[in-house]
CSV table of C-alpha atoms in Angstrom, one decimal:
chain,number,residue,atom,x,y,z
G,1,UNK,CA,-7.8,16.4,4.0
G,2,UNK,CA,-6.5,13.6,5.8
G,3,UNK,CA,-7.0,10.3,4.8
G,4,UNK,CA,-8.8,9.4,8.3
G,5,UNK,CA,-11.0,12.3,7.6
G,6,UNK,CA,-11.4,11.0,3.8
G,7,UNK,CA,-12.3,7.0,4.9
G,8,UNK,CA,-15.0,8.8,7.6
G,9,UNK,CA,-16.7,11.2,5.1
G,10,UNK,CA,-17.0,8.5,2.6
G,11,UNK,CA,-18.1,5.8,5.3
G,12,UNK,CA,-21.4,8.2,6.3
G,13,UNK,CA,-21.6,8.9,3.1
G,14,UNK,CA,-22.8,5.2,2.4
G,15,UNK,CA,-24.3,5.5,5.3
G,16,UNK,CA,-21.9,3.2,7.1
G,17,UNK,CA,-21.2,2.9,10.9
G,18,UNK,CA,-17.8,1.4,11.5
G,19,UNK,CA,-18.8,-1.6,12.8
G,20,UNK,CA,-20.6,-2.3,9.3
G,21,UNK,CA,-17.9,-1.3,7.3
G,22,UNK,CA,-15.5,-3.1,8.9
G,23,UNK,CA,-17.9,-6.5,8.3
G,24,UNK,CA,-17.8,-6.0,4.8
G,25,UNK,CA,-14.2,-5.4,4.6
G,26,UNK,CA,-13.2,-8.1,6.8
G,27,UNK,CA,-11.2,-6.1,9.3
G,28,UNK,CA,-10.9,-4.5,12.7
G,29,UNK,CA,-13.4,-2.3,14.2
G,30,UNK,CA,-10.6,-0.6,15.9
G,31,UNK,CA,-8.3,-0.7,12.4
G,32,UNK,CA,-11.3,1.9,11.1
G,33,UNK,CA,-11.3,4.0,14.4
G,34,UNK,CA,-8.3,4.5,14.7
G,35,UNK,CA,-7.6,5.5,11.0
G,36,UNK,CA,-10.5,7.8,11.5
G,37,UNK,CA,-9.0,9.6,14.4
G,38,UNK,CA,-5.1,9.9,13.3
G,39,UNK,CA,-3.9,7.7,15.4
G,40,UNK,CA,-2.3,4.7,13.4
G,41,UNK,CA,-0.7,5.2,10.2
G,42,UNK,CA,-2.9,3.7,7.1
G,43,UNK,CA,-0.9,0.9,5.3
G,44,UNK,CA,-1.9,-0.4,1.9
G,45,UNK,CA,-3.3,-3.6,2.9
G,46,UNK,CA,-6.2,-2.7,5.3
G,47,UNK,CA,-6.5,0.8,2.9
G,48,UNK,CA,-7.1,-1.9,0.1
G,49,UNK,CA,-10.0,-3.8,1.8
G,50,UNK,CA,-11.6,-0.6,3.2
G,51,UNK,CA,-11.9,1.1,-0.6
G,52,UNK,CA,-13.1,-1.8,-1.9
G,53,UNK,CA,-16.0,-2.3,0.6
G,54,UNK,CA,-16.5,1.3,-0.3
G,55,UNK,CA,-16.7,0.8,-4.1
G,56,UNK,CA,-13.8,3.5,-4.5
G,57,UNK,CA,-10.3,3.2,-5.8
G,58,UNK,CA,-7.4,3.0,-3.2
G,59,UNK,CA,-6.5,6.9,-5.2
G,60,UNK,CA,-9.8,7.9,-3.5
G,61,UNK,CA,-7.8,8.0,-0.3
G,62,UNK,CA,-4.3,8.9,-1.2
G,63,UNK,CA,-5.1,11.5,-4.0
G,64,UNK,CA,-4.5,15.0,-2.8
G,65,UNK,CA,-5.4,17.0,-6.0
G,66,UNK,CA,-8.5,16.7,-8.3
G,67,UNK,CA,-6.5,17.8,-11.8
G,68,UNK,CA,-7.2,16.2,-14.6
G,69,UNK,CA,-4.1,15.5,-17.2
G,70,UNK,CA,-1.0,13.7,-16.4
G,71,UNK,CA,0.7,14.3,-13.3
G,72,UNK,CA,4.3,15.0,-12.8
G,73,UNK,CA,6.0,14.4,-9.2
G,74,UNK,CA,9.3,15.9,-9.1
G,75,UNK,CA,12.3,14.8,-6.9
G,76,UNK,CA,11.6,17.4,-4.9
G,77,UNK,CA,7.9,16.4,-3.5
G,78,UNK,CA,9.4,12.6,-2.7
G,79,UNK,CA,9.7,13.9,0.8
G,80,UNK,CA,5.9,13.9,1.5
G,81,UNK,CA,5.4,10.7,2.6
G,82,UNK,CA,2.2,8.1,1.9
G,83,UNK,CA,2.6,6.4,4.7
G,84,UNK,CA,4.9,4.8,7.1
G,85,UNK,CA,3.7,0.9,7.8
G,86,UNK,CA,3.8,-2.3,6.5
G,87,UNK,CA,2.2,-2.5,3.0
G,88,UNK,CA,0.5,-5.8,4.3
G,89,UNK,CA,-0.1,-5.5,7.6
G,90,UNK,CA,0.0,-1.8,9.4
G,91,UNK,CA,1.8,-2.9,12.3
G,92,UNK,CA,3.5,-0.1,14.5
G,93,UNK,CA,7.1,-1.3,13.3
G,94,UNK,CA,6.7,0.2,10.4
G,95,UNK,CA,9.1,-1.5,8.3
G,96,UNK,CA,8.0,0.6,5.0
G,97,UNK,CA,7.9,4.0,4.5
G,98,UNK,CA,6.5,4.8,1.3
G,99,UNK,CA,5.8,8.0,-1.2
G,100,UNK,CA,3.1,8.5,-3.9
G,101,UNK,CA,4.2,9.4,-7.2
G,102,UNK,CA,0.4,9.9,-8.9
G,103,UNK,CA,-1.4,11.3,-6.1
G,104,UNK,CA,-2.7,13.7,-8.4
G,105,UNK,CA,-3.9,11.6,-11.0
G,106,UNK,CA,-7.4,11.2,-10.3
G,107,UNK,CA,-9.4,7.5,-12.0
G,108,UNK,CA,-6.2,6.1,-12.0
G,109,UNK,CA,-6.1,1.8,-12.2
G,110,UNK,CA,-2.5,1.7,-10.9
G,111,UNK,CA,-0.8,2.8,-7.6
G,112,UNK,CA,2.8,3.3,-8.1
G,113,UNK,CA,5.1,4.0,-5.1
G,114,UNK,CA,8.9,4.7,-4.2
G,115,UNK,CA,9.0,2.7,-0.6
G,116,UNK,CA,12.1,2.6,1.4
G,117,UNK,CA,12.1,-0.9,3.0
G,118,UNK,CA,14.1,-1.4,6.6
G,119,UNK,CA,16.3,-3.5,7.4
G,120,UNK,CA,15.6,-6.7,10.1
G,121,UNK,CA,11.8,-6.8,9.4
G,122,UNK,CA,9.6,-9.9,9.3
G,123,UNK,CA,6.6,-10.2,9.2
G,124,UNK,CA,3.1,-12.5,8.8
G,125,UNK,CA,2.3,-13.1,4.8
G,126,UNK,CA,-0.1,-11.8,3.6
G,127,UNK,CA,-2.7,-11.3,0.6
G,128,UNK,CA,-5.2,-8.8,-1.3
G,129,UNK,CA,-6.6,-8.8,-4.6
G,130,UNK,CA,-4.8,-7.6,-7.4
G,131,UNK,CA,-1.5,-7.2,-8.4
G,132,UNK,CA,2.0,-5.6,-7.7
G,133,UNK,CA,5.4,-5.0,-9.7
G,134,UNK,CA,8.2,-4.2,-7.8
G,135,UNK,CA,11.6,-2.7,-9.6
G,136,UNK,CA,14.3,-2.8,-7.2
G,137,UNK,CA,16.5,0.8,-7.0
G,138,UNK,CA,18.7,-0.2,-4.2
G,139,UNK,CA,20.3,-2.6,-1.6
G,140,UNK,CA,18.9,-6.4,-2.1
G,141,UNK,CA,15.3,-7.2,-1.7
G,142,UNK,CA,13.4,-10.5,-0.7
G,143,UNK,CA,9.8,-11.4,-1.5
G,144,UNK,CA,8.3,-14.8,-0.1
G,145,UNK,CA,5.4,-15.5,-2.6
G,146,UNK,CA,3.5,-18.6,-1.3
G,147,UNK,CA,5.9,-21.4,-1.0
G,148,UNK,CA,8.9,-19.4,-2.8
G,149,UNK,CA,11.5,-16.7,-2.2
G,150,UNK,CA,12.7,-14.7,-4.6
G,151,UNK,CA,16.5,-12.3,-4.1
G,152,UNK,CA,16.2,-9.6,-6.1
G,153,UNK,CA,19.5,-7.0,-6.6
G,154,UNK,CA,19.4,-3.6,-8.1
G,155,UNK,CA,17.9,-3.5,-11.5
G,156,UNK,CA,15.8,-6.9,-10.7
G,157,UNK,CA,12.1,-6.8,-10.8
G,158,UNK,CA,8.6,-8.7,-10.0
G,159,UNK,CA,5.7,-9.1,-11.2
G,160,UNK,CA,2.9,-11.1,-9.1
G,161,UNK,CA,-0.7,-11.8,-8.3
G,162,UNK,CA,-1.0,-10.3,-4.7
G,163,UNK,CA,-4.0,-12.8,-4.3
G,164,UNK,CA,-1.0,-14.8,-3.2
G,165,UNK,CA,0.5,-15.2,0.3
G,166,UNK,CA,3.3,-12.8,0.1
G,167,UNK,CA,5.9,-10.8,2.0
G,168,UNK,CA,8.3,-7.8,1.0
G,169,UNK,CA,11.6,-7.4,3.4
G,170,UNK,CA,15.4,-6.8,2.5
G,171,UNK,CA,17.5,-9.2,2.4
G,172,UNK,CA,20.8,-8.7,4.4
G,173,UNK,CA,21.9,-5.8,6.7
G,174,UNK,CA,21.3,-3.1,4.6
G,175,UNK,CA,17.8,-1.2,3.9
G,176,UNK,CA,16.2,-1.0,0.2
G,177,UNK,CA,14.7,0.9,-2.0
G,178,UNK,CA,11.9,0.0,-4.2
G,179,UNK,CA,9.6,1.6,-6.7
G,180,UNK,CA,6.3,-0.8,-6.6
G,181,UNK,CA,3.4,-0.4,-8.6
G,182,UNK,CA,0.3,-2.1,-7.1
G,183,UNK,CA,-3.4,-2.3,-9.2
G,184,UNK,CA,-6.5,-3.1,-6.4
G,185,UNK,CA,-9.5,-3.6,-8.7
G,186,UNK,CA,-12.1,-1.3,-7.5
């Protein structure tokens, strides 16, 4: 099930038109359609505001499998992607692309990710509740965080309230690869 079809069978299941759920999550009418339908990719930002006007965990929309237990991704199933978008912002230059690695794991708190980040993307700031820690794997990584920026290289990390103006985007020439671990209280 896609998660379009997932956000529109939970949305009439609270019996929800789009126009109310997207008042109580404080976004686009046309955000919500066009999830529903297939025709933009979901990023993690507008995925975030939609679960939580829904009462549901951001899992609710991204998990594929109902098994209880830990969950093992393998190597091998990092070429289904999540998403390809901006983690804050969904735009069509999609400068993320990134992969579940608990998709499985159902009443999970935590949403952890492998993301490739492209090269010669800026974007707006922006902010959600919760929190994120990002572990750089490759190339150099920059993250505005309110008034700062941080440089992280291979082997750095952060750790930050996402309640914060913020802003993930490589640093450089070269692309990035992250594995980021975001929590978005239900």
């Amino acid at each position: 099930m896609s998660v379009g079809t997932k956000l529109a069978t939970l949305r009439e299941s609270h019996g929800l038109s789009q126009e109310e759920l997207a008042a109580r999550a404080g976004c686009e009418v046309a955000t919500i359609a066009d999830i529903e339908n297939g025709s933009a990719v979901p990023s993690l930002a507008p995925l975030i505001m939609l679960t939580r006007a829904l009462g549901v965990r951001l899992g609710t929309l991204l998990d594929d499998d109902k098994g209880l237990g830990p969950v093992v991704t393998t190597a091998a199933e990092l070429g289904t992607r999540a998403g390809s978008a901006s983690l804050e912002t969904g735009t069509a230059d999609a400068p993320l692309d990134f992969y579940s690695l608990a998709k499985g794991k159902i009443s999970r708190h935590m949403n952890p990710f492998l993301i490739d980040v492209a090269a010669h993307q800026k974007r707006d700031l922006d902010s959600h509740e919760g929190e994120e820690f990002i572990h750089v794997m490759e190339g150099l990584l920059e993250i505005e965080y309110g008034k700062d920026t941080f440089v992280l290289e291979p082997g750095d990390s952060i750790y930050y309230d996402s309640i914060v103006p913020h802003q993930v985007r490589c640093s450089g020439d070269e692309s990035a690869r992250i594995l980021a671990v975001v929590y978005a209280p239900a």
